[in-house]
mmCIF file of C-alpha atoms in Angstrom:
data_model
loop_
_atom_site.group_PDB
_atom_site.id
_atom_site.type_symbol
_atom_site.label_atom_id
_atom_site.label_comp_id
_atom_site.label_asym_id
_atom_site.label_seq_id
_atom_site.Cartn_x
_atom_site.Cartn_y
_atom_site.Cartn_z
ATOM 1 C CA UNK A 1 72.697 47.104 111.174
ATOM 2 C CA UNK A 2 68.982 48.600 110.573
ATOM 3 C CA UNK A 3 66.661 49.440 108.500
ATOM 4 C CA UNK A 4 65.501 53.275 108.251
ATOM 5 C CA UNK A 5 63.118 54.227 105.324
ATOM 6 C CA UNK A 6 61.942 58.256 104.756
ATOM 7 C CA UNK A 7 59.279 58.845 102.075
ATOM 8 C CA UNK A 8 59.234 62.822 101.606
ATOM 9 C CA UNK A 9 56.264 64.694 99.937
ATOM 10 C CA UNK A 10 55.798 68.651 100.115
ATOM 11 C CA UNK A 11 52.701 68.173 102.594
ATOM 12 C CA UNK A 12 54.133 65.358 104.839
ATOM 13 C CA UNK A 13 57.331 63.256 105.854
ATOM 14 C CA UNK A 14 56.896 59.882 106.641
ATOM 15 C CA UNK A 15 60.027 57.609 108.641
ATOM 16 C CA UNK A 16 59.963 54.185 109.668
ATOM 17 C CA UNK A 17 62.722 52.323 111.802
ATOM 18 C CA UNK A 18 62.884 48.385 113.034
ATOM 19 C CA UNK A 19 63.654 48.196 116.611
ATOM 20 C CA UNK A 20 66.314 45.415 116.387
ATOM 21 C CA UNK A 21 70.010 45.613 118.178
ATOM 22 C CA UNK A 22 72.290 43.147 116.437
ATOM 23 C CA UNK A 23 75.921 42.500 117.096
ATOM 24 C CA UNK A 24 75.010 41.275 121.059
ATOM 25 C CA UNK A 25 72.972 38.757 121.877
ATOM 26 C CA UNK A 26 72.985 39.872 125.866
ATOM 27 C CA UNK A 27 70.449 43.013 123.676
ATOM 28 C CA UNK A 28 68.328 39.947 122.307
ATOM 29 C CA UNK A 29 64.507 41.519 123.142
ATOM 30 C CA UNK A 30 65.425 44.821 123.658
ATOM 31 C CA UNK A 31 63.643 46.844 121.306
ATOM 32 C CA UNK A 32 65.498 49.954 120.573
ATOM 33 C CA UNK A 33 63.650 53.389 119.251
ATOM 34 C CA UNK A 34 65.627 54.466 116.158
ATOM 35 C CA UNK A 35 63.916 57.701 115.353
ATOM 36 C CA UNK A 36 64.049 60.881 117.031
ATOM 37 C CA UNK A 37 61.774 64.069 116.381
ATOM 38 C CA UNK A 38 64.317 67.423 115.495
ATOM 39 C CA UNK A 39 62.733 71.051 115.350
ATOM 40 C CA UNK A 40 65.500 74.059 114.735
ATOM 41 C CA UNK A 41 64.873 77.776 114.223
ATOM 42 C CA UNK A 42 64.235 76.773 110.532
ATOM 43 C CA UNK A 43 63.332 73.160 110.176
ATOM 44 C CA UNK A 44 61.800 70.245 111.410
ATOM 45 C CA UNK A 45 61.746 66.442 111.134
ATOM 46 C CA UNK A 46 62.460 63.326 111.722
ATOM 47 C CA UNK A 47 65.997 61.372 112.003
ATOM 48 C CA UNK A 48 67.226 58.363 112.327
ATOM 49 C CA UNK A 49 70.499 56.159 112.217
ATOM 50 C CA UNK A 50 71.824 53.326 110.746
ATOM 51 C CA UNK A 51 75.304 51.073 112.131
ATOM 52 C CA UNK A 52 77.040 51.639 115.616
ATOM 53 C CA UNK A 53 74.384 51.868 118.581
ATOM 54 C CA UNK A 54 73.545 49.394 121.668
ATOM 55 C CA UNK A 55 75.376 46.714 119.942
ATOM 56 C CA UNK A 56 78.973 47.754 121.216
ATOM 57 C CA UNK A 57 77.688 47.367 124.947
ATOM 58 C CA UNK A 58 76.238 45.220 127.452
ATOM 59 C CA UNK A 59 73.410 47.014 128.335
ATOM 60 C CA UNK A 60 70.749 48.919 126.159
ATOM 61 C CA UNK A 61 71.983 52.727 124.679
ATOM 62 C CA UNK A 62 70.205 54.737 122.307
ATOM 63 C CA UNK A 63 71.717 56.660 119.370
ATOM 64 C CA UNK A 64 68.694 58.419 119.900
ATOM 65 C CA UNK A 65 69.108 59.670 123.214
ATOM 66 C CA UNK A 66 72.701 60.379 122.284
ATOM 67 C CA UNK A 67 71.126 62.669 119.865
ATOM 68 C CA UNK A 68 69.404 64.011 122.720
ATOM 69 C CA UNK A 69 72.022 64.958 124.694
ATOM 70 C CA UNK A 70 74.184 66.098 121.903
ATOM 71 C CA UNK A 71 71.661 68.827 120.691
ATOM 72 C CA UNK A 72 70.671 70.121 124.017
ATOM 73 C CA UNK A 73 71.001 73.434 125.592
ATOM 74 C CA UNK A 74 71.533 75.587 122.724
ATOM 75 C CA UNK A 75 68.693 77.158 119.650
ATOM 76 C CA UNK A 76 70.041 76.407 116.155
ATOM 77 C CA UNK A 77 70.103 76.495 113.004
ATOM 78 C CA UNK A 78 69.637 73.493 110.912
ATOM 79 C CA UNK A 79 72.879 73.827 109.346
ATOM 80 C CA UNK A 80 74.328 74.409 112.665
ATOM 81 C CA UNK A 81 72.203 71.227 113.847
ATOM 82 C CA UNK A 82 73.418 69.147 111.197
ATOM 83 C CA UNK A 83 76.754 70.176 111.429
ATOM 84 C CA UNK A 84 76.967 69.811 115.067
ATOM 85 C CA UNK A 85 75.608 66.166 114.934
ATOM 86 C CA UNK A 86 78.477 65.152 112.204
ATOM 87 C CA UNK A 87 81.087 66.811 114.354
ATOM 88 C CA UNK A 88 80.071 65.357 117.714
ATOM 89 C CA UNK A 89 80.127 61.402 115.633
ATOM 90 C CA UNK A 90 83.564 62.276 114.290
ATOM 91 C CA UNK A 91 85.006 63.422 117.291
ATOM 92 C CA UNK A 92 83.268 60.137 119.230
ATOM 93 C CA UNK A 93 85.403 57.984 116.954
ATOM 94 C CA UNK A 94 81.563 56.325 115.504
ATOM 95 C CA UNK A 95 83.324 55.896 112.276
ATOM 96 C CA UNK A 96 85.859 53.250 113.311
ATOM 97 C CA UNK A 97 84.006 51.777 116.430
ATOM 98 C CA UNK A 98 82.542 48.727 114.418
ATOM 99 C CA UNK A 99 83.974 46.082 111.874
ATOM 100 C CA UNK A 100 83.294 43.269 109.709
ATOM 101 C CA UNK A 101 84.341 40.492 110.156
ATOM 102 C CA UNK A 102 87.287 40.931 108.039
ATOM 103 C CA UNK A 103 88.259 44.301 110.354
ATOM 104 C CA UNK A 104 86.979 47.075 107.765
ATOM 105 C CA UNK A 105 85.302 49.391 109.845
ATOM 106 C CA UNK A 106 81.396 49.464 109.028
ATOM 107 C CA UNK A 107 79.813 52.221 107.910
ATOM 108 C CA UNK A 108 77.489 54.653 109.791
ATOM 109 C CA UNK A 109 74.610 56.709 108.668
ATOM 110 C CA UNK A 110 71.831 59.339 110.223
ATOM 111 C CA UNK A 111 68.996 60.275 107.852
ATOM 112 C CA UNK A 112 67.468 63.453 108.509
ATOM 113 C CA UNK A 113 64.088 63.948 106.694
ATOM 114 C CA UNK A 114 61.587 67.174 107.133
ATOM 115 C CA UNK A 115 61.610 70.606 106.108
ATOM 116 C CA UNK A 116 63.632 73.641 105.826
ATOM 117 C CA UNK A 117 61.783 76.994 105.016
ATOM 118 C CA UNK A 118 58.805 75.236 104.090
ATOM 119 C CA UNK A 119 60.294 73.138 101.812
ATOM 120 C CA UNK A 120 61.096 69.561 101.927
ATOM 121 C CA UNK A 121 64.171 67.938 102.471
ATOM 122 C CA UNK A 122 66.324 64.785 103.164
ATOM 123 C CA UNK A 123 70.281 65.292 104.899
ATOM 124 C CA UNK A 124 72.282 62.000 105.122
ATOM 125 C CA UNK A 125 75.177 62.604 107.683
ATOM 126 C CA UNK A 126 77.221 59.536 106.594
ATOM 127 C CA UNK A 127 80.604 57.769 106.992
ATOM 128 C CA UNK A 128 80.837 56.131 103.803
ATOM 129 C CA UNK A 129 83.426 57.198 101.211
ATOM 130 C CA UNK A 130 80.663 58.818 98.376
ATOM 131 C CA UNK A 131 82.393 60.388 96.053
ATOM 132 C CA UNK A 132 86.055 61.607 95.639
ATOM 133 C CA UNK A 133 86.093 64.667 97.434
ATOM 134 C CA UNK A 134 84.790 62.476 100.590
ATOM 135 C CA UNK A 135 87.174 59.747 99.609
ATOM 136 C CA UNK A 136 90.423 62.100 99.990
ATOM 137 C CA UNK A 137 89.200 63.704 103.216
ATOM 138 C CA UNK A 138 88.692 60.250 104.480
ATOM 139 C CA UNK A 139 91.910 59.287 103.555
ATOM 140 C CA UNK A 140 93.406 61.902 106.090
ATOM 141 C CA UNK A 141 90.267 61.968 108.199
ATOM 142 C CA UNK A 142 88.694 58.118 109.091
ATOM 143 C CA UNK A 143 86.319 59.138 111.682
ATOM 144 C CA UNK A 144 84.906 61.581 109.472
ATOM 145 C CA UNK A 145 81.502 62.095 108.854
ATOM 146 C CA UNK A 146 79.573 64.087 105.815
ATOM 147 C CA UNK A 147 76.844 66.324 105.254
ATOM 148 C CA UNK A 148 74.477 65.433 101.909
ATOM 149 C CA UNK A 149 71.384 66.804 101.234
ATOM 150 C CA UNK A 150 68.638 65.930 98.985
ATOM 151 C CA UNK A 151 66.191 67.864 97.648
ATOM 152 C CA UNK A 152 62.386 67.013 96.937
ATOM 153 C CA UNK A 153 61.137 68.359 93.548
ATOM 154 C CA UNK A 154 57.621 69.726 93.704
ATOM 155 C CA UNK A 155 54.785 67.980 93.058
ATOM 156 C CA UNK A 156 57.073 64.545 93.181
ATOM 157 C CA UNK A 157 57.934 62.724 96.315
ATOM 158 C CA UNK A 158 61.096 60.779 97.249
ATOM 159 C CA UNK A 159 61.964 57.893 98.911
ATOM 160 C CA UNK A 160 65.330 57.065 100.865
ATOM 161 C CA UNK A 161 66.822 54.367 102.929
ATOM 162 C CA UNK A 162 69.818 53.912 105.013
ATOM 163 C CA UNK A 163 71.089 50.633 107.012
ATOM 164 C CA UNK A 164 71.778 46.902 105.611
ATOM 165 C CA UNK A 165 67.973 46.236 104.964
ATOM 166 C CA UNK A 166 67.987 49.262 102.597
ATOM 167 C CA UNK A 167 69.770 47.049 99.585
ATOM 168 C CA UNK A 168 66.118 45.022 99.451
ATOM 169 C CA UNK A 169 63.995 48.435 99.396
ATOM 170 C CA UNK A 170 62.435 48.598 95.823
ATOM 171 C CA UNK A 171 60.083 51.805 94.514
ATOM 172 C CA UNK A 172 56.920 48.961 94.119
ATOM 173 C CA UNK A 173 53.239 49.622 93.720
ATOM 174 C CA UNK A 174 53.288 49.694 97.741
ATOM 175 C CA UNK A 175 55.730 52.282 97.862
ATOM 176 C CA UNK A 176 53.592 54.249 95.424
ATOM 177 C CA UNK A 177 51.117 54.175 97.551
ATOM 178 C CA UNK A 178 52.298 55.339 100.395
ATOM 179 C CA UNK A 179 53.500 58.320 98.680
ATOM 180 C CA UNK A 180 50.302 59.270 97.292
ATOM 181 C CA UNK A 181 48.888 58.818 100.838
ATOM 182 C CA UNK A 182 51.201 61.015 102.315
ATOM 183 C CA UNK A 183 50.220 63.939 99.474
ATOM 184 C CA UNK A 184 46.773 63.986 101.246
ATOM 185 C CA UNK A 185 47.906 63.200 104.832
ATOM 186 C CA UNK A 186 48.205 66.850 106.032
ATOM 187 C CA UNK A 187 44.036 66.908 106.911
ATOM 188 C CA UNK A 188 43.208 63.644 106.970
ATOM 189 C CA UNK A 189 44.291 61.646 109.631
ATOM 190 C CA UNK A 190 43.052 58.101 108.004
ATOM 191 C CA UNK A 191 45.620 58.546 105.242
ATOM 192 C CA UNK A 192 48.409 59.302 107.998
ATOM 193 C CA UNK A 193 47.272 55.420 109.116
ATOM 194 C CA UNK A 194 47.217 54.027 105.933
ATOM 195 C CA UNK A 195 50.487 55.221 105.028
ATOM 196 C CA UNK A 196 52.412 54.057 108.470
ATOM 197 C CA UNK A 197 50.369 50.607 108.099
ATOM 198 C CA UNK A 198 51.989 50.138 104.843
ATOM 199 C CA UNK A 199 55.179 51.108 105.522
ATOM 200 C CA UNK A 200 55.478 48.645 108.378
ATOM 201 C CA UNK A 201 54.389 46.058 105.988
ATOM 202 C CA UNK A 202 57.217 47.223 103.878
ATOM 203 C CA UNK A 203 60.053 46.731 107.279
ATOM 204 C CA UNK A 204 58.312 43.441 107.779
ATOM 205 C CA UNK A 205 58.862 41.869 104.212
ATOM 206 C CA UNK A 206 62.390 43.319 103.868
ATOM 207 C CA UNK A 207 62.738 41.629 107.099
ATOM 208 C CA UNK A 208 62.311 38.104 106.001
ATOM 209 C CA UNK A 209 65.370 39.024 103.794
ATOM 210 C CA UNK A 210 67.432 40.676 106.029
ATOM 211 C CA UNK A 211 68.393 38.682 109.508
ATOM 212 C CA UNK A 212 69.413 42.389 111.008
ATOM 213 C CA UNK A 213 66.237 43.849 110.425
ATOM 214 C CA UNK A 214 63.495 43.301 112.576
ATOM 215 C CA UNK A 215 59.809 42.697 112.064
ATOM 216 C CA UNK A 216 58.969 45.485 115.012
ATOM 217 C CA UNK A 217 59.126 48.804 113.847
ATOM 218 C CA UNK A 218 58.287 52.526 114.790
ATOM 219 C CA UNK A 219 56.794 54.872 111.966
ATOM 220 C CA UNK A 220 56.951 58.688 112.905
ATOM 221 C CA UNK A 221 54.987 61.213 110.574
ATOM 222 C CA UNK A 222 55.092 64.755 110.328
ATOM 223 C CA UNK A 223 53.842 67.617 108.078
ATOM 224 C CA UNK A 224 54.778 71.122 106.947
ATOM 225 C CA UNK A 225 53.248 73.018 109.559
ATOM 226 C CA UNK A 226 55.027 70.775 112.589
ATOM 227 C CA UNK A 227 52.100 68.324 113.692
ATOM 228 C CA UNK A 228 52.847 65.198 113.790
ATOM 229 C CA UNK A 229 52.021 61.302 114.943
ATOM 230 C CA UNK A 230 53.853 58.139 115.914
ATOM 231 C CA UNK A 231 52.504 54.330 115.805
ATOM 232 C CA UNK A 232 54.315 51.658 117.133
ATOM 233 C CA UNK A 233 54.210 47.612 115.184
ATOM 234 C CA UNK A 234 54.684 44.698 117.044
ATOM 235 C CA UNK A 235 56.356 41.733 114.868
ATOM 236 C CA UNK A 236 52.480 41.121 113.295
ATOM 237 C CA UNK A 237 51.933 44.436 112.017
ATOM 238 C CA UNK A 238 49.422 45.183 115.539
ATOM 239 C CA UNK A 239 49.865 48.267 116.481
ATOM 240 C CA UNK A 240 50.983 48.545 120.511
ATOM 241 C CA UNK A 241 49.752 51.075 122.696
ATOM 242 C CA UNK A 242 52.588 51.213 125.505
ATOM 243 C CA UNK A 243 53.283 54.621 126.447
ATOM 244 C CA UNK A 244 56.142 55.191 124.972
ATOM 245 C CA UNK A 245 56.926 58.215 123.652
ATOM 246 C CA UNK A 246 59.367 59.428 120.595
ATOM 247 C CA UNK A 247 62.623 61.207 121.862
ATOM 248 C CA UNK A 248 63.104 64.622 120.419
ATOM 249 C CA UNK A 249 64.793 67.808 120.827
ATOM 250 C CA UNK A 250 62.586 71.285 119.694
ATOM 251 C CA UNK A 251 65.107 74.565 120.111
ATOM 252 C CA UNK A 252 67.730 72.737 122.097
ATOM 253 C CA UNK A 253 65.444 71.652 124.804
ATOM 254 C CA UNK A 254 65.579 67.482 125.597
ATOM 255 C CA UNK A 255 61.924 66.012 125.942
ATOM 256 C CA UNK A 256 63.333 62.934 127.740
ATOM 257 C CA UNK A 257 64.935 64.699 129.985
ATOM 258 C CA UNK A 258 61.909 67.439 130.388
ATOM 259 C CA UNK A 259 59.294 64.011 131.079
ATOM 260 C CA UNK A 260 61.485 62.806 133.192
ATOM 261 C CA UNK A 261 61.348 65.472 135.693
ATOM 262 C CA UNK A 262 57.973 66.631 135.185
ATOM 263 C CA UNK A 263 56.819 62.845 135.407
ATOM 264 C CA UNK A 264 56.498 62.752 139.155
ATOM 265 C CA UNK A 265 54.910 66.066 139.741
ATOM 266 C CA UNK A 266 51.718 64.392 137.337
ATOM 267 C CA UNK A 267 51.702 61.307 138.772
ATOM 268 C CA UNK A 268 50.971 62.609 142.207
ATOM 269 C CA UNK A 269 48.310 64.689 140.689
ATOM 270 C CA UNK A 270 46.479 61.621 138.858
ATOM 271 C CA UNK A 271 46.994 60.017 142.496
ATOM 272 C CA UNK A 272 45.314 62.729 144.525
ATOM 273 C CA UNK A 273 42.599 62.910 141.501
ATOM 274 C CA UNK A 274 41.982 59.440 142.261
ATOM 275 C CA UNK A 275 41.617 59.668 146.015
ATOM 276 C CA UNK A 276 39.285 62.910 145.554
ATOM 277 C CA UNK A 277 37.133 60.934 143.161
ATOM 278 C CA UNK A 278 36.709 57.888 145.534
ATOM 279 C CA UNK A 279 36.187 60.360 148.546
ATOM 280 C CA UNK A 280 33.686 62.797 146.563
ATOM 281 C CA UNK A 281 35.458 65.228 146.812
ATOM 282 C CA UNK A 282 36.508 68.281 144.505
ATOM 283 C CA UNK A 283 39.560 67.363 142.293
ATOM 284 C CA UNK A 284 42.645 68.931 142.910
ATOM 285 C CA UNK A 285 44.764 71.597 141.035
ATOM 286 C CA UNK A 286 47.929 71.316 138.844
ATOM 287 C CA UNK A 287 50.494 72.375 141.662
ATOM 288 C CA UNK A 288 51.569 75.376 139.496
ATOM 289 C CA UNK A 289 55.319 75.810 142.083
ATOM 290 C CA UNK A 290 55.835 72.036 141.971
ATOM 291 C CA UNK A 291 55.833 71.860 137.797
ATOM 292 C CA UNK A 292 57.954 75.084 137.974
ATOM 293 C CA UNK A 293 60.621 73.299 140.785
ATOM 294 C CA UNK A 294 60.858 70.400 138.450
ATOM 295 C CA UNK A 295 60.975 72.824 134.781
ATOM 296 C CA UNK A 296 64.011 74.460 136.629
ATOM 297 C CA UNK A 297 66.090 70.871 137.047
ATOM 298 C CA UNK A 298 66.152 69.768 133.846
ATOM 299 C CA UNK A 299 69.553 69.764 132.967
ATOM 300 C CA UNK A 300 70.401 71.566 129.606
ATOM 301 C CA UNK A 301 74.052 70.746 129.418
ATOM 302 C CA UNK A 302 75.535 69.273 126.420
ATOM 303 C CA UNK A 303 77.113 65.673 126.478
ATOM 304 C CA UNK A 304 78.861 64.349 123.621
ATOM 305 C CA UNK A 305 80.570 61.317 125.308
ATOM 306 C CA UNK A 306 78.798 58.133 123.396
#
């Protein structure tokens, strides 16, 4: 399982995710990225996921870039977005993939936390019988996965979890302060830190509880005008400068898939800027045709298949 915690405030939305695979032990020291960046024609945010991932194979596969591929190639809505991302799980089977040890299939979550319109919200796309209604369909339905949204009164800030770690979470004085952070986060970038740094101390004390949780974690922030900022925690709270980047998909468009093929067009620049710099020479140009050659490959089709 995981741990995924969102604490949402009208100015600012702040997600944290461990990085830890469990169920395989081939996956021991692979640390996954459990948070992906969503922007629609009317929202934006962060989500993440708790249950099936990388644990049901033998090599490393990320819900996130699942997400990816699911959502690319077409501008929507955020209800068509959300919809789209519960369909695609039910029809993968996600609900029934994974079981206890007793053979009850586990349960499956994806936490959605930005805005809509301006305002904030959280949407839990879940497998988990909550509720009657849910219950019955489920009954007819197992795979199937629902839609439930949250909204943030103003002036107030809320706090959600999802994943097996979430059962330790408690609203404490450190909580507190994270959400009063976040209230003044939008122009001041020291609060954005001081907010992530204390959420990862939060992951990394629910993980001395939780043997599925890891210490590692990735905190993604974001406001109500789009900005936004990622840090990445190594297992002492450090923060680790690696390159890595935050998967995310703005109007259907897949920025893995995007850096991927624009990577080698800027790495041969940074080489020739390197040669013209030792030569004394003038630096070269961005080749304007190459970046448009490699724009014109990225492939926009959507997969489903997990």
């Amino acid at each position: 399982m995981t741990l995924a915690v969102a604490i949402v405030t009208w100015n600012a939305v702040l997600v944290a995710a461990d990085r830890k695979l469990s169920g395989n032990p081939r996956l021991k020291g692979f640390d996954a990225t459990k948070l992906i960046r969503i922007q629609t024609t009317d929202s934006h945010g962060v989500m993440s996921y708790a249950g099936v991932g990388a644990n049901l194979y033998t090599k490393p596969f990320e819900v996130s870039t699942w997400l990816e591929r699911v959502l690319r190639g077409y501008v929507r809505s955020h209800s068509d977005t959300m919809q789209e991302i519960a369909k695609a799980a039910t029809e993968q089977g996600i609900a029934t993939r994974l079981k206890d040890e007793n053979g009850r299939p586990q349960f499956h979550d994806f936490m959605f936390a930005g805005f809509l319109d301006g305002a904030p919200i959280i949407d839990h796309i879940t497998s988990q019988n909550l509720g009657p209604a849910i219950e019955e369909m489920k009954k007819a339905a197992p795979n199937h996965f629902a839609i439930l949204r949250t909204w943030v009164p103003p002036k107030k800030y809320q706090v959600f979890a999802i994943g097996s770690g979430s059962r330790s979470l408690s609203i404490d004085r450190t909580v507190r302060r994270v959400g009063k952070y976040l209230k003044r986060s939008g122009h001041y970038s020291a609060n954005r830190r001081r907010a992530s740094a204390l959420l990862s101390m939060i992951v990394r004390a629910i993980s001395e509880k939780h043997i599925d949780v890891s210490r590692e974690c990735i905190c993604c922030w974001t406001s109500n005008s789009i900005g936004g900022e990622f840090w990445i925690y190594d297992a002492d709270g450090r923060l680790v400068q690696d390159g890595q980047m935050v998967p995310s998909v703005a109007h259907g468009v897949d920025s893995t898939e995007m850096m991927n093929r624009l990577r080698p067009v800027f790495d041969a620049l940074k080489t020739e800027w390197m040669r013209a710099l030792d030569a004394g020479l003038p630096v070269p140009t961005l080749d304007e045709e190459a970046v448009r050659a490699a724009v014109a490959k990225v492939d926009l089709t959507p997969k489903k298949k997990f």
